Amino acid sequence: MISTLETQAKRPPFSPEKMAEVQGVIKQFPEGKQKSAILRVLHIAEEEFGGWLSPETMDYVAGLLDIQPIEVYEVATFYTMFNMQPTGKFVFEVCRTGPCMLVGSDDIIEYIKTKLGISKVGETSADGMFTLKTAECLGACGYGPMLQCGKVYHEHLTPAKVDALMDEYRAKYSSENNNN
Amino acid sequence: MGRKLLLEHINVPGIETYDVYRNHGGYKSVEKALKTMSPQEVVEEVQKSALKGRGGAGFPTGMKWSFLAKPEGVPRYLVCNADESEPGTFKDRFLMEKLPHLMVEGMITSSYALGANTSYIYIRGEYMFVLEILEKAIAEAYAKGWLGKNILGSGYDLDLYVAPGGGAYICGEETALLESLEGKRGNPRMKPPFPAIKGLYGCPTVVNNVESLCTVVPIINIGADEYLKIGTEKSSGTKLISACGNLARPGVYEIELGISVEEFIYGDEWCRGIANGKKIKALIPGGSSVPILPAHLITKTATGEDRFMSYESLSDGGFASGSMLGSGGFIVFDEDQCIVRNTWNFARFYAHESCGQCSPCREGTSWMEKVLHRLETGKGNMRDIDLLAEINKKIEGNTICPLGDAAAWPVAAAIRHFREEFEWHVTHPEEAVKRNYGLLKTPSITL
């Protein structure tokens, strides 16, 4: 599930259910070592609070883990999975590393750029639906070209598959929004 | 058919679920270890098996275990390195996704051997879908009494957790991984002290690769003596190879160490040759960090002997004419691929993934990327090729962790074996700009 759809407008704090999940993560580590939970909590926070880590979100996580805000900033900016800026509703991260390049990832990246009408990687389509990013090796080398969207890997990509994928995500977005 | 130790039941429907896994001999190594062996006996069995660490470095797993300090009253930790990110490597994902209970079983048996009561699987953040699969398996294992307090009435307690990373290749380096698991940036630590003395939270810690820990299961089940009969004298057992690039049938294969490279690439049981009927141009046999081999050094060594899929045969000839088995990330290039472009691509990877802590790596990887990009786009000159070699020498051996070496080696090897192609980019700048692929139709490079 791409929960950014449902939570686009959400801001801290966590819902009681999510808070219980976060507390469960903290308990996985010895007492006083709650900072170890930071990456998982940031993943949860990003998913819950609009798909990116705003300063407000990071400060909130710092409070939850009883650490200084700077400790969250330095971690959030080190790890490439975290979005430090707002993104489109869906982020396509195309693997660009050697093995994927050998089987045509460059062409897929170009194709998605054209489809979205954007001039470079990192930009978002005019309708705010898709952001294109590239990623370094995602561990799908035998199944390339591939992209990750949320928690899902889409492998063996072709232009036709990319078209179908975009339609699928658009449909998912409209059905979820109509339900709301 | 080669012998399968890890993937024996991979095609059984439902093998990812507890019941099916258990019905196919699952968790027997835990029963055997906890009921009939002391922790030290498990360690000795793994030592005897001569299992080499499957993450890439090939350090003997049993020896690593024997270094673990055991001070009184201090917890010890086992941490599984599931941060698989070496380009070309996707075997650990395959294992955890398809056989999550094998991972859990390997963690239990190994944690028992090491006397760890809390263990972690640190998995790369991009594998969040695999994390969910593992957590489901762990919950099943708790429910069936394989985890938690007093397992099988042995008095041994174990809690097992999965912790995700956040997207950083460097966290595959064991001390960077521990930093990350402590909730910090993934900057590798100075060694010594090694993790076996001071690891997670300053406590004695063993960090092992996914495949290594999974292999502990068959070693305990069949015994080290039986395990030693598989593979070659210096490379015992089986190894997962993740084959990718321009192959007819890429994928994850379990091989008995010692089958020929030729059989692995062309055999029906394995990769079935090069895709689209093309010829092979080059091979990186063990993940992006190991030296590339040109066509004439793939199935034969420099002395004309057959090349085998083993630690010793793939490294035959040293870096001059050999490579390494590494992680088993087996990347095949067909005749249309451009070595300069690929070398640039990997240099960009290392520049992107350098943690920035040591200047030779932080600056050097970025400069190599720039110079290689210049060459690849037809803007380079002949001096650039030697300049790359110079930068290389200034990185190699001058950094806290091996990322610097890993960035330097592939560039050096590419120039060593494909210098002609680099020079072609200088002498044919317009064609280099226009065509990224299909530059040199035939592998014509000689040593």
CSV table of N, CA, C and O in Angstrom, one decimal, chain A residues 40, chain B residues 16 27 80-83 92-107 120-124 127-142 147 160-164 210 214:
chain,number,residue,atom,x,y,z
A,40,ARG,N,14.1,2.9,11.5
A,40,ARG,CA,12.8,2.3,11.3
A,40,ARG,C,11.7,3.4,11.6
A,40,ARG,O,10.7,3.5,10.9
B,16,GLU,N,8.0,-21.1,2.2
B,16,GLU,CA,8.2,-19.9,3.0
B,16,GLU,C,7.4,-20.0,4.3
B,16,GLU,O,7.6,-19.1,5.2
B,27,TYR,N,14.4,-26.7,11.0
B,27,TYR,CA,14.7,-26.5,12.4
B,27,TYR,C,15.4,-27.7,13.1
B,27,TYR,O,15.5,-27.8,14.3
B,80,CYS,N,23.3,-10.3,11.8
B,80,CYS,CA,23.4,-10.8,10.4
B,80,CYS,C,23.4,-9.6,9.5
B,80,CYS,O,22.6,-8.6,9.6
B,81,ASN,N,24.4,-9.6,8.6
B,81,ASN,CA,24.6,-8.6,7.6
B,81,ASN,C,23.7,-8.9,6.4
B,81,ASN,O,24.1,-9.7,5.6
B,82,ALA,N,22.6,-8.3,6.4
B,82,ALA,CA,21.7,-8.5,5.2
B,82,ALA,C,21.5,-7.1,4.5
B,82,ALA,O,20.5,-6.8,3.9
B,83,ASP,N,22.7,-6.4,4.5
B,83,ASP,CA,22.7,-5.1,3.8
B,83,ASP,C,23.2,-5.3,2.4
B,83,ASP,O,23.9,-4.4,1.8
B,92,ASP,N,21.2,-12.9,-1.4
B,92,ASP,CA,20.7,-12.9,0.0
B,92,ASP,C,19.2,-12.5,0.0
B,92,ASP,O,18.5,-13.1,0.8
B,93,ARG,N,18.9,-11.6,-0.8
B,93,ARG,CA,17.5,-11.2,-1.0
B,93,ARG,C,16.7,-12.5,-1.4
B,93,ARG,O,15.6,-12.8,-0.8
B,94,PHE,N,17.2,-13.2,-2.3
B,94,PHE,CA,16.6,-14.5,-2.8
B,94,PHE,C,16.4,-15.4,-1.6
B,94,PHE,O,15.3,-16.0,-1.4
B,95,LEU,N,17.4,-15.7,-0.9
B,95,LEU,CA,17.4,-16.6,0.3
B,95,LEU,C,16.3,-16.2,1.3
B,95,LEU,O,15.5,-17.0,1.7
B,96,MET,N,16.3,-14.9,1.7
B,96,MET,CA,15.4,-14.4,2.7
B,96,MET,C,14.0,-14.3,2.3
B,96,MET,O,13.1,-14.6,3.0
B,97,GLU,N,13.8,-14.0,1.0
B,97,GLU,CA,12.5,-13.9,0.4
B,97,GLU,C,11.8,-15.2,0.3
B,97,GLU,O,10.7,-15.4,0.6
B,98,LYS,N,12.6,-16.2,-0.2
B,98,LYS,CA,12.1,-17.5,-0.5
B,98,LYS,C,12.1,-18.5,0.6
B,98,LYS,O,11.3,-19.4,0.8
B,99,LEU,N,13.2,-18.3,1.5
B,99,LEU,CA,13.4,-19.3,2.6
B,99,LEU,C,13.6,-18.5,3.9
B,99,LEU,O,14.6,-18.7,4.5
B,100,PRO,N,12.6,-17.7,4.3
B,100,PRO,CA,12.8,-16.9,5.5
B,100,PRO,C,13.1,-17.8,6.8
B,100,PRO,O,13.9,-17.3,7.6
B,101,HIS,N,12.5,-19.0,6.8
B,101,HIS,CA,12.7,-19.8,8.0
B,101,HIS,C,14.2,-20.4,8.0
B,101,HIS,O,14.7,-20.7,9.1
B,102,LEU,N,14.8,-20.5,6.9
B,102,LEU,CA,16.2,-20.9,6.9
B,102,LEU,C,17.0,-19.9,7.5
B,102,LEU,O,18.0,-20.2,8.3
B,103,MET,N,16.7,-18.6,7.2
B,103,MET,CA,17.4,-17.5,7.8
B,103,MET,C,17.3,-17.5,9.3
B,103,MET,O,18.2,-17.4,10.1
B,104,VAL,N,16.0,-17.7,9.8
B,104,VAL,CA,15.7,-17.7,11.2
B,104,VAL,C,16.4,-18.9,11.9
B,104,VAL,O,17.0,-18.7,12.9
B,105,GLU,N,16.4,-20.0,11.2
B,105,GLU,CA,17.0,-21.2,11.8
B,105,GLU,C,18.5,-21.0,11.9
B,105,GLU,O,19.1,-21.3,12.9
B,106,GLY,N,19.1,-20.4,10.9
B,106,GLY,CA,20.6,-20.1,10.9
B,106,GLY,C,20.9,-19.2,12.0
B,106,GLY,O,21.9,-19.3,12.7
B,107,MET,N,20.0,-18.2,12.3
B,107,MET,CA,20.3,-17.2,13.3
B,107,MET,C,20.2,-17.9,14.7
B,107,MET,O,21.0,-17.6,15.6
B,120,TYR,N,20.3,-9.6,15.9
B,120,TYR,CA,19.6,-8.7,14.9
B,120,TYR,C,20.0,-9.1,13.5
B,120,TYR,O,21.1,-9.5,13.2
B,121,ILE,N,19.0,-8.9,12.7
B,121,ILE,CA,19.2,-9.0,11.2
B,121,ILE,C,19.1,-7.6,10.7
B,121,ILE,O,18.1,-7.0,10.8
B,122,TYR,N,20.3,-7.1,10.3
B,122,TYR,CA,20.3,-5.7,9.7
B,122,TYR,C,20.1,-5.8,8.2
B,122,TYR,O,21.0,-6.3,7.5
B,123,ILE,N,18.9,-5.4,7.7
B,123,ILE,CA,18.6,-5.5,6.3
B,123,ILE,C,18.5,-4.2,5.6
B,123,ILE,O,18.1,-3.2,6.2
B,124,ARG,N,19.0,-4.1,4.4
B,124,ARG,CA,19.0,-2.8,3.7
B,124,ARG,C,17.5,-2.3,3.6
B,124,ARG,O,16.6,-3.1,3.4
B,127,TYR,N,14.9,-3.3,1.1
B,127,TYR,CA,14.3,-4.6,1.2
B,127,TYR,C,13.2,-4.6,2.2
B,127,TYR,O,13.0,-5.6,2.9
B,128,MET,N,12.4,-3.6,2.3
B,128,MET,CA,11.4,-3.5,3.4
B,128,MET,C,10.4,-4.7,3.2
B,128,MET,O,9.9,-5.2,4.2
B,129,PHE,N,10.1,-5.0,1.9
B,129,PHE,CA,9.2,-6.1,1.7
B,129,PHE,C,9.8,-7.5,2.2
B,129,PHE,O,9.0,-8.3,2.6
B,130,VAL,N,11.1,-7.6,2.2
B,130,VAL,CA,11.7,-8.8,2.7
B,130,VAL,C,11.7,-8.8,4.2
B,130,VAL,O,11.5,-9.8,4.9
B,131,LEU,N,11.9,-7.6,4.8
B,131,LEU,CA,11.8,-7.4,6.2
B,131,LEU,C,10.4,-8.0,6.7
B,131,LEU,O,10.4,-8.7,7.8
B,132,GLU,N,9.4,-7.6,6.0
B,132,GLU,CA,8.1,-8.0,6.4
B,132,GLU,C,7.9,-9.6,6.4
B,132,GLU,O,7.3,-10.2,7.2
B,133,ILE,N,8.5,-10.2,5.3
B,133,ILE,CA,8.5,-11.6,5.2
B,133,ILE,C,9.2,-12.3,6.4
B,133,ILE,O,8.8,-13.2,7.0
B,134,LEU,N,10.4,-11.7,6.7
B,134,LEU,CA,11.2,-12.2,7.9
B,134,LEU,C,10.5,-12.1,9.2
B,134,LEU,O,10.5,-13.0,10.0
B,135,GLU,N,9.8,-10.9,9.4
B,135,GLU,CA,9.1,-10.7,10.7
B,135,GLU,C,8.0,-11.7,10.8
B,135,GLU,O,7.7,-12.1,11.9
B,136,LYS,N,7.4,-12.0,9.7
B,136,LYS,CA,6.3,-13.0,9.8
B,136,LYS,C,6.8,-14.4,10.2
B,136,LYS,O,6.3,-15.1,11.0
B,137,ALA,N,8.0,-14.8,9.6
B,137,ALA,CA,8.6,-16.0,9.9
B,137,ALA,C,9.1,-16.0,11.4
B,137,ALA,O,8.9,-17.0,12.1
B,138,ILE,N,9.6,-14.9,11.8
B,138,ILE,CA,10.0,-14.8,13.2
B,138,ILE,C,8.9,-15.0,14.2
B,138,ILE,O,8.9,-15.7,15.2
B,139,ALA,N,7.7,-14.4,13.8
B,139,ALA,CA,6.5,-14.5,14.7
B,139,ALA,C,6.1,-16.0,14.8
B,139,ALA,O,5.7,-16.5,15.8
B,140,GLU,N,6.2,-16.6,13.6
B,140,GLU,CA,5.8,-18.1,13.6
B,140,GLU,C,6.8,-18.9,14.5
B,140,GLU,O,6.4,-19.8,15.2
B,141,ALA,N,8.1,-18.5,14.4
B,141,ALA,CA,9.1,-19.2,15.2
B,141,ALA,C,8.9,-19.0,16.7
B,141,ALA,O,9.0,-20.0,17.5
B,142,TYR,N,8.5,-17.8,17.0
B,142,TYR,CA,8.2,-17.5,18.5
B,142,TYR,C,7.0,-18.4,18.9
B,142,TYR,O,7.0,-19.1,19.9
B,147,LEU,N,11.9,-19.6,19.4
B,147,LEU,CA,12.5,-18.3,19.9
B,147,LEU,C,11.9,-18.0,21.2
B,147,LEU,O,10.8,-18.4,21.5
B,160,LEU,N,15.0,-12.4,18.6
B,160,LEU,CA,15.6,-12.1,17.3
B,160,LEU,C,14.7,-10.9,16.7
B,160,LEU,O,13.5,-11.0,16.7
B,161,TYR,N,15.4,-9.9,16.2
B,161,TYR,CA,14.8,-8.8,15.6
B,161,TYR,C,15.4,-8.4,14.2
B,161,TYR,O,16.5,-8.8,13.9
B,162,VAL,N,14.6,-7.8,13.4
B,162,VAL,CA,15.0,-7.3,12.1
B,162,VAL,C,15.1,-5.8,12.2
B,162,VAL,O,14.1,-5.1,12.6
B,163,ALA,N,16.2,-5.2,11.7
B,163,ALA,CA,16.3,-3.7,11.7
B,163,ALA,C,16.6,-3.2,10.3
B,163,ALA,O,17.6,-3.8,9.7
B,164,PRO,N,15.9,-2.3,9.8
B,164,PRO,CA,16.2,-1.8,8.4
B,164,PRO,C,17.3,-0.7,8.4
B,164,PRO,O,17.4,0.1,9.3
B,210,VAL,N,24.3,-13.2,5.4
B,210,VAL,CA,23.0,-14.0,5.3
B,210,VAL,C,23.4,-15.5,4.9
B,210,VAL,O,23.0,-16.4,5.6
B,214,CYS,N,23.0,-19.0,6.9
B,214,CYS,CA,22.1,-20.0,6.4
B,214,CYS,C,22.9,-21.3,6.2
B,214,CYS,O,22.3,-22.4,6.4
